[in-house]
């Protein structure tokens, strides 16, 4: 197939890991006879320096035209002043909004050879293979009213208000996506809420049940967010697909990242209605190691695998890339964050070597 992929290297180690993601995608294109055209654009701090805005119009327009977007990371101490009017993260938010991305996917698998890097006992990590689907556009982060005021006649008591709001439409579309993703996996969806306390959670649960009826081959279970937080540390292997609202998802996805042992290993995808998606490692710009050529490229390369799977429908290619990463780790290849000494490019080369030759039959996954 022919596909246009926009690369947004961003700041810090972003350019180093995106270069690795590009090598992985180019290797896939060669092995499986695809034509990928890459376009590089500015986003984040580097865009602020060059244009005064974190997401130039030209970047957004290019992303809208593309089949998929691969981003490194944005931000860093240089743009961190609390008084700064323009901030790198605004670029990411504007991009998600501009592309209509409402779900953030974070798969977490624990490679057996890396179990010792996690603070959890190896027996708690065996078989962990879960996929978080976090709602990205609603909830406390965006609800209105949102204010701070001095309470009249209180003698100076200040109150602040955030609003947790969801519509049935917002809930249904993200839960439906979770079920579609669960189909080719183990077919199990866990919806996480706080329905014993919150009205928005009661609506969430009702809508989740209604959507589940459309997917008779899958199962739905509900869990309260507090007990889900414990279960992630005690029995994470019992989860398949987890769907939850914005704030719960923000917290639980970071908790789940601990399972894998290093921030440098984990990919993410942000999806909307169509196939266009934004793919990025979960880590930030890592200013402490930027420019040294030692960043772990695995999170970005696995993000490239998600790009192949969800935006291009190339399941076989995605699996081949994931197997290549697994193989390199199984054979003991390690970057610094994993206790090894390989550079970013050396680790990338180990992964690229292992890409299996193309196979004749292709199965594509359409969402
Ligand atoms: P960070 O994820 O950049 O770094 C945390 C620690 O993990 C550092 O010690 C770093 O060296 C290490 N690390 C991260 N990725 C690594 C990799 N691929 N290989 C090896 N080691 C790795 O988080 P931090 O330090 O809190 O944030 C730094 C900057 O990144 C901030 O400006 C923050 O706002 C931004 N950020 C951007 C994100 C994004 O673009 N989506 C997400 C998170 C943070
Ligand atoms: Mg977070």
CSV table of C-alpha atoms and ligand atoms in Angstrom, one decimal:
chain,number,residue,atom,x,y,z
A,1,UNK,CA,0.0,0.0,0.0
A,2,UNK,CA,0.9,3.7,-0.3
A,3,UNK,CA,0.8,5.7,2.9
A,4,UNK,CA,1.8,9.2,3.9
A,5,UNK,CA,3.2,9.3,7.5
A,6,UNK,CA,3.8,12.6,9.2
A,7,UNK,CA,6.7,12.6,11.6
A,8,UNK,CA,6.7,15.1,14.5
A,9,UNK,CA,10.1,14.6,16.2
A,10,UNK,CA,9.4,17.4,18.8
A,11,UNK,CA,11.9,18.1,21.6
A,12,UNK,CA,14.6,16.4,23.7
A,13,UNK,CA,15.0,12.8,22.8
A,14,UNK,CA,12.0,13.1,20.4
A,15,UNK,CA,14.1,13.4,17.2
A,16,UNK,CA,16.3,10.4,18.3
A,17,UNK,CA,13.5,8.0,18.9
A,18,UNK,CA,11.4,9.2,15.9
A,19,UNK,CA,14.4,8.5,13.7
A,20,UNK,CA,14.4,5.0,15.1
A,21,UNK,CA,10.7,4.7,14.4
A,22,UNK,CA,11.3,5.8,10.9
A,23,UNK,CA,14.0,3.1,10.4
A,24,UNK,CA,11.5,0.5,11.6
A,25,UNK,CA,8.8,1.7,9.3
A,26,UNK,CA,11.2,1.8,6.3
A,27,UNK,CA,12.3,-1.7,7.0
A,28,UNK,CA,8.7,-2.9,7.1
A,29,UNK,CA,8.0,-1.1,3.9
A,30,UNK,CA,10.9,-2.9,2.2
A,31,UNK,CA,10.1,-6.3,3.6
A,32,UNK,CA,6.4,-6.2,2.8
A,33,UNK,CA,6.6,-4.1,-0.5
A,34,UNK,CA,4.8,-1.0,0.7
A,35,UNK,CA,5.5,2.6,-0.1
A,36,UNK,CA,5.6,4.9,2.9
A,37,UNK,CA,6.2,8.6,2.2
A,38,UNK,CA,7.5,10.5,5.2
A,39,UNK,CA,6.9,14.2,5.9
A,40,UNK,CA,8.6,15.9,8.9
A,41,UNK,CA,7.0,18.9,10.6
A,42,UNK,CA,7.4,21.1,13.7
A,43,UNK,CA,5.4,20.6,16.9
A,44,UNK,CA,6.1,21.5,20.6
A,45,UNK,CA,9.0,23.6,21.9
A,46,UNK,CA,10.9,23.6,18.6
A,47,UNK,CA,7.8,24.9,16.9
A,48,UNK,CA,7.5,27.7,19.5
A,49,UNK,CA,11.1,28.7,18.8
A,50,UNK,CA,10.6,28.7,15.0
A,51,UNK,CA,7.1,30.1,14.7
A,52,UNK,CA,5.9,31.3,18.1
A,53,UNK,CA,3.2,28.6,18.3
A,54,UNK,CA,3.3,25.0,19.5
A,55,UNK,CA,1.3,23.7,16.6
A,56,UNK,CA,1.8,25.7,13.4
A,57,UNK,CA,-1.2,25.6,11.0
A,58,UNK,CA,1.0,24.0,8.4
A,59,UNK,CA,1.7,21.1,10.8
A,60,UNK,CA,-2.0,20.5,11.6
A,61,UNK,CA,-2.9,20.6,7.9
A,62,UNK,CA,-0.2,18.1,7.0
A,63,UNK,CA,-1.4,15.8,9.8
A,64,UNK,CA,-5.0,16.0,8.5
A,65,UNK,CA,-3.9,15.0,5.0
A,66,UNK,CA,-1.8,12.1,6.2
A,67,UNK,CA,-2.7,8.5,7.0
A,68,UNK,CA,-1.0,8.6,10.4
A,69,UNK,CA,1.2,10.7,12.6
A,70,UNK,CA,4.2,9.5,14.6
A,71,UNK,CA,5.3,11.9,17.4
A,72,UNK,CA,8.4,11.8,19.7
A,73,UNK,CA,7.8,14.1,22.7
A,74,UNK,CA,7.3,17.7,23.3
A,75,UNK,CA,8.5,20.0,26.1
A,76,UNK,CA,11.5,20.6,28.3
A,77,UNK,CA,13.0,23.0,30.8
A,78,UNK,CA,13.6,25.6,28.2
A,79,UNK,CA,9.9,26.2,27.7
A,80,UNK,CA,8.9,25.5,31.3
A,81,UNK,CA,8.6,28.9,32.8
A,82,UNK,CA,5.3,29.2,34.7
A,83,UNK,CA,4.7,32.6,33.1
A,84,UNK,CA,5.2,31.4,29.5
A,85,UNK,CA,2.1,32.2,27.4
A,86,UNK,CA,2.8,29.5,24.8
A,87,UNK,CA,3.6,26.0,26.1
A,88,UNK,CA,4.7,22.9,24.2
A,89,UNK,CA,1.9,20.7,25.6
A,90,UNK,CA,-0.6,23.1,24.0
A,91,UNK,CA,0.7,21.7,20.7
A,92,UNK,CA,-0.3,18.1,21.7
A,93,UNK,CA,-3.8,19.2,22.9
A,94,UNK,CA,-4.4,21.2,19.8
A,95,UNK,CA,-3.3,18.3,17.7
A,96,UNK,CA,-5.6,15.9,19.4
A,97,UNK,CA,-8.5,18.3,19.2
A,98,UNK,CA,-7.7,19.2,15.6
A,99,UNK,CA,-7.7,15.5,14.5
A,100,UNK,CA,-10.8,14.6,16.6
A,101,UNK,CA,-9.0,12.0,18.6
A,102,UNK,CA,-11.1,10.9,21.5
A,103,UNK,CA,-9.5,7.7,22.7
A,104,UNK,CA,-6.0,7.0,24.0
A,105,UNK,CA,-4.8,3.5,23.8
A,106,UNK,CA,-1.9,2.1,25.9
A,107,UNK,CA,-1.1,-1.5,25.5
A,108,UNK,CA,1.0,-2.9,28.4
A,109,UNK,CA,2.8,-6.2,27.9
A,110,UNK,CA,5.6,-7.5,30.2
A,111,UNK,CA,8.4,-9.2,28.4
A,112,UNK,CA,9.5,-12.2,30.6
A,113,UNK,CA,13.2,-11.3,30.2
A,114,UNK,CA,12.5,-7.8,31.7
A,115,UNK,CA,10.4,-8.9,34.6
A,116,UNK,CA,13.3,-8.2,37.0
A,117,UNK,CA,13.1,-4.5,36.1
A,118,UNK,CA,9.7,-4.1,37.6
A,119,UNK,CA,9.3,-3.5,41.3
A,120,UNK,CA,6.6,-6.3,41.3
A,121,UNK,CA,7.4,-10.0,41.9
A,122,UNK,CA,7.8,-11.9,38.6
A,123,UNK,CA,4.8,-14.2,39.4
A,124,UNK,CA,2.5,-11.1,39.5
A,125,UNK,CA,3.8,-10.1,36.0
A,126,UNK,CA,3.4,-13.5,34.2
A,127,UNK,CA,1.0,-13.2,31.3
A,128,UNK,CA,0.3,-9.5,31.6
A,129,UNK,CA,-1.1,-8.3,28.2
A,130,UNK,CA,-3.6,-5.6,28.6
A,131,UNK,CA,-4.9,-2.6,26.6
A,132,UNK,CA,-6.1,0.6,28.2
A,133,UNK,CA,-8.6,2.7,26.3
A,134,UNK,CA,-8.8,6.1,28.0
A,135,UNK,CA,-11.5,8.6,27.0
A,136,UNK,CA,-9.6,11.7,26.0
A,137,UNK,CA,-12.0,14.6,25.4
A,138,UNK,CA,-14.4,14.7,28.3
A,139,UNK,CA,-14.6,14.5,32.1
A,140,UNK,CA,-13.1,16.7,34.8
A,141,UNK,CA,-10.4,18.1,32.5
A,142,UNK,CA,-12.9,19.8,30.2
A,143,UNK,CA,-16.2,20.1,32.2
A,144,UNK,CA,-17.8,23.5,32.8
A,145,UNK,CA,-18.2,25.3,35.1
A,146,UNK,CA,-14.6,25.5,36.1
A,147,UNK,CA,-13.8,28.3,38.4
A,148,UNK,CA,-12.2,29.7,41.5
A,149,UNK,CA,-14.0,32.3,43.7
A,150,UNK,CA,-14.2,33.8,47.2
A,151,UNK,CA,-17.4,32.7,48.8
A,152,UNK,CA,-19.6,35.7,49.4
A,153,UNK,CA,-20.0,36.6,53.1
A,154,UNK,CA,-17.6,33.8,54.2
A,155,UNK,CA,-14.8,36.0,55.5
A,156,UNK,CA,-12.4,35.0,52.8
A,157,UNK,CA,-13.1,31.3,52.1
A,158,UNK,CA,-12.0,30.4,48.6
A,159,UNK,CA,-13.7,27.7,46.6
A,160,UNK,CA,-12.6,26.0,43.4
A,161,UNK,CA,-14.9,24.0,41.1
A,162,UNK,CA,-14.2,21.4,38.4
A,163,UNK,CA,-17.0,19.6,36.7
A,164,UNK,CA,-17.1,15.9,35.7
A,165,UNK,CA,-19.4,15.7,32.7
A,166,UNK,CA,-20.1,13.0,30.1
A,167,UNK,CA,-22.8,12.6,27.5
A,168,UNK,CA,-24.1,9.2,26.5
A,169,UNK,CA,-22.7,9.8,23.0
A,170,UNK,CA,-19.2,10.3,24.3
A,171,UNK,CA,-19.4,7.2,26.5
A,172,UNK,CA,-20.8,5.0,23.8
A,173,UNK,CA,-18.2,5.9,21.1
A,174,UNK,CA,-15.3,5.1,23.4
A,175,UNK,CA,-16.8,1.9,24.8
A,176,UNK,CA,-17.7,0.7,21.3
A,177,UNK,CA,-14.1,1.2,20.3
A,178,UNK,CA,-12.9,-0.8,23.3
A,179,UNK,CA,-15.2,-3.7,22.2
A,180,UNK,CA,-13.9,-3.5,18.6
A,181,UNK,CA,-10.4,-3.7,19.9
A,182,UNK,CA,-11.3,-6.6,22.3
A,183,UNK,CA,-12.7,-8.7,19.4
A,184,UNK,CA,-9.3,-9.9,17.9
A,185,UNK,CA,-7.8,-10.1,21.4
A,186,UNK,CA,-9.3,-12.2,24.3
A,187,UNK,CA,-12.8,-10.6,23.9
A,188,UNK,CA,-13.0,-9.3,27.5
A,189,UNK,CA,-13.7,-5.6,28.3
A,190,UNK,CA,-13.4,-4.2,31.8
A,191,UNK,CA,-15.2,-0.9,32.3
A,192,UNK,CA,-13.9,1.1,35.2
A,193,UNK,CA,-16.0,3.6,37.0
A,194,UNK,CA,-17.1,4.8,40.5
A,195,UNK,CA,-20.8,4.0,40.0
A,196,UNK,CA,-21.4,3.6,43.7
A,197,UNK,CA,-20.8,7.4,44.1
A,198,UNK,CA,-20.8,9.3,40.9
A,199,UNK,CA,-23.8,10.1,38.6
A,200,UNK,CA,-21.5,10.3,35.6
A,201,UNK,CA,-20.3,6.8,36.4
A,202,UNK,CA,-23.8,5.5,36.6
A,203,UNK,CA,-24.5,6.8,33.1
A,204,UNK,CA,-21.2,5.3,32.0
A,205,UNK,CA,-22.2,1.9,33.3
A,206,UNK,CA,-25.6,1.9,31.7
A,207,UNK,CA,-24.1,2.9,28.3
A,208,UNK,CA,-21.4,0.3,28.6
A,209,UNK,CA,-24.1,-2.4,29.2
A,210,UNK,CA,-26.1,-1.1,26.2
A,211,UNK,CA,-23.0,-1.2,23.9
A,212,UNK,CA,-22.0,-4.7,25.1
A,213,UNK,CA,-25.3,-6.0,23.6
A,214,UNK,CA,-23.9,-5.1,20.2
A,215,UNK,CA,-20.9,-7.5,20.8
A,216,UNK,CA,-22.3,-10.8,21.8
A,217,UNK,CA,-18.9,-12.6,21.3
A,218,UNK,CA,-17.3,-10.4,24.0
A,219,UNK,CA,-17.8,-10.2,27.7
A,220,UNK,CA,-18.2,-7.0,29.8
A,221,UNK,CA,-17.3,-6.7,33.5
A,222,UNK,CA,-17.5,-3.6,35.7
A,223,UNK,CA,-15.0,-2.6,38.3
A,224,UNK,CA,-14.8,0.3,40.7
A,225,UNK,CA,-11.7,2.4,40.1
A,226,UNK,CA,-10.2,2.0,43.6
A,227,UNK,CA,-10.3,-1.8,43.5
A,228,UNK,CA,-9.1,-1.7,39.9
A,229,UNK,CA,-6.0,0.2,41.1
A,230,UNK,CA,-5.3,-2.7,43.5
A,231,UNK,CA,-6.0,-5.4,40.9
A,232,UNK,CA,-3.5,-3.8,38.5
A,233,UNK,CA,-0.8,-4.5,41.1
A,234,UNK,CA,-2.0,-7.9,42.2
A,235,UNK,CA,-3.6,-9.6,39.2
A,236,UNK,CA,-2.9,-7.5,36.1
A,237,UNK,CA,-2.9,-10.6,33.9
A,238,UNK,CA,-6.6,-11.0,34.5
A,239,UNK,CA,-7.3,-7.8,32.4
A,240,UNK,CA,-7.7,-7.8,28.6
A,241,UNK,CA,-9.2,-4.4,27.4
A,242,UNK,CA,-9.8,-1.8,30.0
A,243,UNK,CA,-12.0,1.2,29.2
A,244,UNK,CA,-12.4,4.2,31.4
A,245,UNK,CA,-13.0,8.0,31.6
A,246,UNK,CA,-10.3,10.6,31.3
A,247,UNK,CA,-9.1,11.2,34.9
A,248,UNK,CA,-9.3,7.5,36.0
A,249,UNK,CA,-7.5,6.6,32.8
A,250,UNK,CA,-4.8,9.2,33.3
A,251,UNK,CA,-3.9,7.8,36.7
A,252,UNK,CA,-4.4,4.1,36.0
A,253,UNK,CA,-2.3,4.1,32.8
A,254,UNK,CA,0.7,5.6,34.7
A,255,UNK,CA,0.2,2.9,37.4
A,256,UNK,CA,0.1,0.2,34.7
A,257,UNK,CA,3.3,1.5,33.1
A,258,UNK,CA,5.2,0.4,36.2
A,259,UNK,CA,4.4,-3.2,35.3
A,260,UNK,CA,6.7,-3.0,32.3
A,261,UNK,CA,9.8,-1.8,34.1
A,262,UNK,CA,10.8,1.2,32.0
A,263,UNK,CA,9.0,4.2,30.6
A,264,UNK,CA,11.1,3.8,27.5
A,265,UNK,CA,9.3,0.6,26.5
A,266,UNK,CA,5.7,1.6,26.2
A,267,UNK,CA,3.8,2.8,23.1
A,268,UNK,CA,0.5,4.7,22.8
A,269,UNK,CA,-2.1,5.5,20.1
A,270,UNK,CA,-4.7,8.2,20.0
A,271,UNK,CA,-7.7,7.4,17.7
A,272,UNK,CA,-10.9,9.1,16.5
A,273,UNK,CA,-13.7,8.2,14.2
A,274,UNK,CA,-11.6,7.3,11.1
A,275,UNK,CA,-8.3,5.5,10.6
A,276,UNK,CA,-6.1,8.6,11.1
A,277,UNK,CA,-4.3,8.3,14.4
A,278,UNK,CA,-1.5,9.9,16.5
A,279,UNK,CA,1.2,7.5,17.8
A,280,UNK,CA,3.8,8.3,20.4
A,281,UNK,CA,5.8,6.6,23.1
A,282,UNK,CA,4.4,7.3,26.6
A,283,UNK,CA,7.6,8.9,27.9
A,284,UNK,CA,8.5,12.6,27.7
A,285,UNK,CA,11.4,14.4,26.1
A,286,UNK,CA,13.9,13.1,28.8
A,287,UNK,CA,16.0,16.3,28.8
A,288,UNK,CA,18.5,14.5,31.2
A,289,UNK,CA,19.6,12.2,28.4
A,290,UNK,CA,18.7,14.2,25.2
A,291,UNK,CA,21.4,14.4,22.6
A,292,UNK,CA,23.5,11.5,24.0
A,293,UNK,CA,22.1,8.8,21.6
A,294,UNK,CA,21.2,6.5,24.5
A,295,UNK,CA,17.4,6.8,24.6
A,296,UNK,CA,15.5,3.5,24.4
A,297,UNK,CA,13.7,3.5,21.0
A,298,UNK,CA,11.4,0.6,21.8
A,299,UNK,CA,8.4,2.7,23.0
A,300,UNK,CA,8.5,4.6,19.6
A,301,UNK,CA,9.1,1.4,17.5
A,302,UNK,CA,6.1,-0.3,19.2
A,303,UNK,CA,4.1,2.9,18.6
A,304,UNK,CA,5.0,2.5,14.9
A,305,UNK,CA,3.6,-1.1,15.2
A,306,UNK,CA,0.3,0.3,16.5
A,307,UNK,CA,0.3,2.8,13.6
A,308,UNK,CA,0.6,-0.1,11.1
A,309,UNK,CA,-2.2,-2.0,12.9
A,310,UNK,CA,-4.7,0.8,13.6
A,311,UNK,CA,-4.2,3.4,10.9
A,312,UNK,CA,-2.9,1.3,8.0
A,313,UNK,CA,-4.8,-1.9,8.8
A,314,UNK,CA,-1.5,-3.9,8.4
A,315,UNK,CA,-1.9,-6.5,11.1
A,316,UNK,CA,0.8,-8.9,9.9
A,317,UNK,CA,3.4,-6.1,9.6
A,318,UNK,CA,2.5,-4.8,13.1
A,319,UNK,CA,2.9,-8.3,14.5
A,320,UNK,CA,6.2,-8.8,12.7
A,321,UNK,CA,7.6,-5.6,14.2
A,322,UNK,CA,6.4,-6.5,17.7
A,323,UNK,CA,8.0,-9.9,17.3
A,324,UNK,CA,11.3,-8.3,16.2
A,325,UNK,CA,11.3,-6.2,19.4
A,326,UNK,CA,10.5,-9.2,21.5
A,327,UNK,CA,13.3,-11.1,19.8
A,328,UNK,CA,15.9,-8.4,20.4
A,329,UNK,CA,14.9,-8.2,24.1
A,330,UNK,CA,14.9,-12.0,24.5
A,331,UNK,CA,18.4,-12.2,23.1
A,332,UNK,CA,19.6,-9.8,25.8
A,333,UNK,CA,19.9,-6.6,23.8
A,334,UNK,CA,19.5,-3.7,26.2
A,335,UNK,CA,19.7,0.1,26.2
A,336,UNK,CA,20.9,2.0,29.3
A,337,UNK,CA,17.5,2.3,31.0
A,338,UNK,CA,17.3,-1.5,30.9
A,339,UNK,CA,20.7,-2.0,32.4
A,340,UNK,CA,22.6,-2.4,29.1
A,341,UNK,CA,24.9,-0.3,27.0
A,342,UNK,CA,23.4,-0.3,23.5
A,343,UNK,CA,22.9,3.1,21.8
A,344,UNK,CA,19.6,4.1,20.3
A,345,UNK,CA,20.8,3.3,16.8
A,346,UNK,CA,22.4,-0.1,17.8
A,347,UNK,CA,19.2,-1.2,19.5
A,348,UNK,CA,17.2,-0.1,16.5
A,349,UNK,CA,19.5,-2.1,14.2
A,350,UNK,CA,19.0,-5.2,16.4
A,351,UNK,CA,15.3,-4.9,16.0
A,352,UNK,CA,15.4,-4.1,12.2
A,353,UNK,CA,17.6,-7.3,11.7
A,354,UNK,CA,14.9,-9.5,13.1
A,355,UNK,CA,12.0,-8.5,10.9
A,356,UNK,CA,10.8,-11.6,9.3
A,357,UNK,CA,10.7,-11.9,5.5
A,358,UNK,CA,7.3,-11.1,4.1
A,359,UNK,CA,4.6,-13.8,4.1
A,360,UNK,CA,2.1,-14.2,1.3
A,361,UNK,CA,-1.2,-14.0,3.2
A,362,UNK,CA,-2.3,-10.7,4.8
A,363,UNK,CA,-5.1,-10.2,7.1
A,364,UNK,CA,-6.2,-6.6,7.8
A,365,UNK,CA,-8.0,-5.3,10.8
A,366,UNK,CA,-10.5,-2.7,10.1
A,367,UNK,CA,-11.8,-0.7,13.1
B,1,LIG,P1,10.3,11.8,30.9
B,1,LIG,O1,9.5,10.7,30.5
B,1,LIG,O2,10.8,12.7,29.8
B,1,LIG,O3,11.6,11.2,31.7
B,1,LIG,C1,11.5,10.6,33.0
B,1,LIG,C2,12.7,9.7,33.2
B,1,LIG,O4,12.7,8.6,32.3
B,1,LIG,C3,14.0,10.4,32.9
B,1,LIG,O5,15.0,10.0,33.8
B,1,LIG,C4,14.3,10.0,31.5
B,1,LIG,O6,15.7,10.0,31.2
B,1,LIG,C5,13.8,8.5,31.5
B,1,LIG,N1,13.3,8.2,30.1
B,1,LIG,C6,12.2,8.6,29.5
B,1,LIG,N2,12.1,8.1,28.3
B,1,LIG,C7,13.2,7.3,28.1
B,1,LIG,C8,13.7,6.5,27.0
B,1,LIG,N3,13.1,6.4,25.8
B,1,LIG,N4,14.9,5.9,27.2
B,1,LIG,C9,15.6,6.0,28.3
B,1,LIG,N5,15.2,6.7,29.4
B,1,LIG,C10,14.0,7.4,29.3
B,1,LIG,O7,9.5,12.7,32.0
B,1,LIG,P2,9.8,14.1,32.7
B,1,LIG,O8,11.3,14.1,33.0
B,1,LIG,O9,8.9,14.2,33.7
B,1,LIG,O10,9.5,15.1,31.6
B,1,LIG,C11,10.4,15.8,30.7
B,1,LIG,C12,9.7,16.7,29.7
B,1,LIG,O11,8.9,15.9,28.9
B,1,LIG,C13,8.8,17.7,30.4
B,1,LIG,O12,8.9,18.9,29.7
B,1,LIG,C14,7.4,17.1,30.2
B,1,LIG,O13,6.4,18.1,30.2
B,1,LIG,C15,7.6,16.4,28.9
B,1,LIG,N6,6.6,15.3,28.7
B,1,LIG,C16,6.1,15.2,27.4
B,1,LIG,C17,5.2,14.2,27.1
B,1,LIG,C18,4.8,14.1,25.7
B,1,LIG,O14,5.3,14.7,24.8
B,1,LIG,N7,3.7,13.3,25.5
B,1,LIG,C19,4.8,13.2,28.1
B,1,LIG,C20,5.5,13.4,29.4
B,1,LIG,C21,6.3,14.4,29.6
B,2,LIG,MG1,-0.3,11.2,32.8
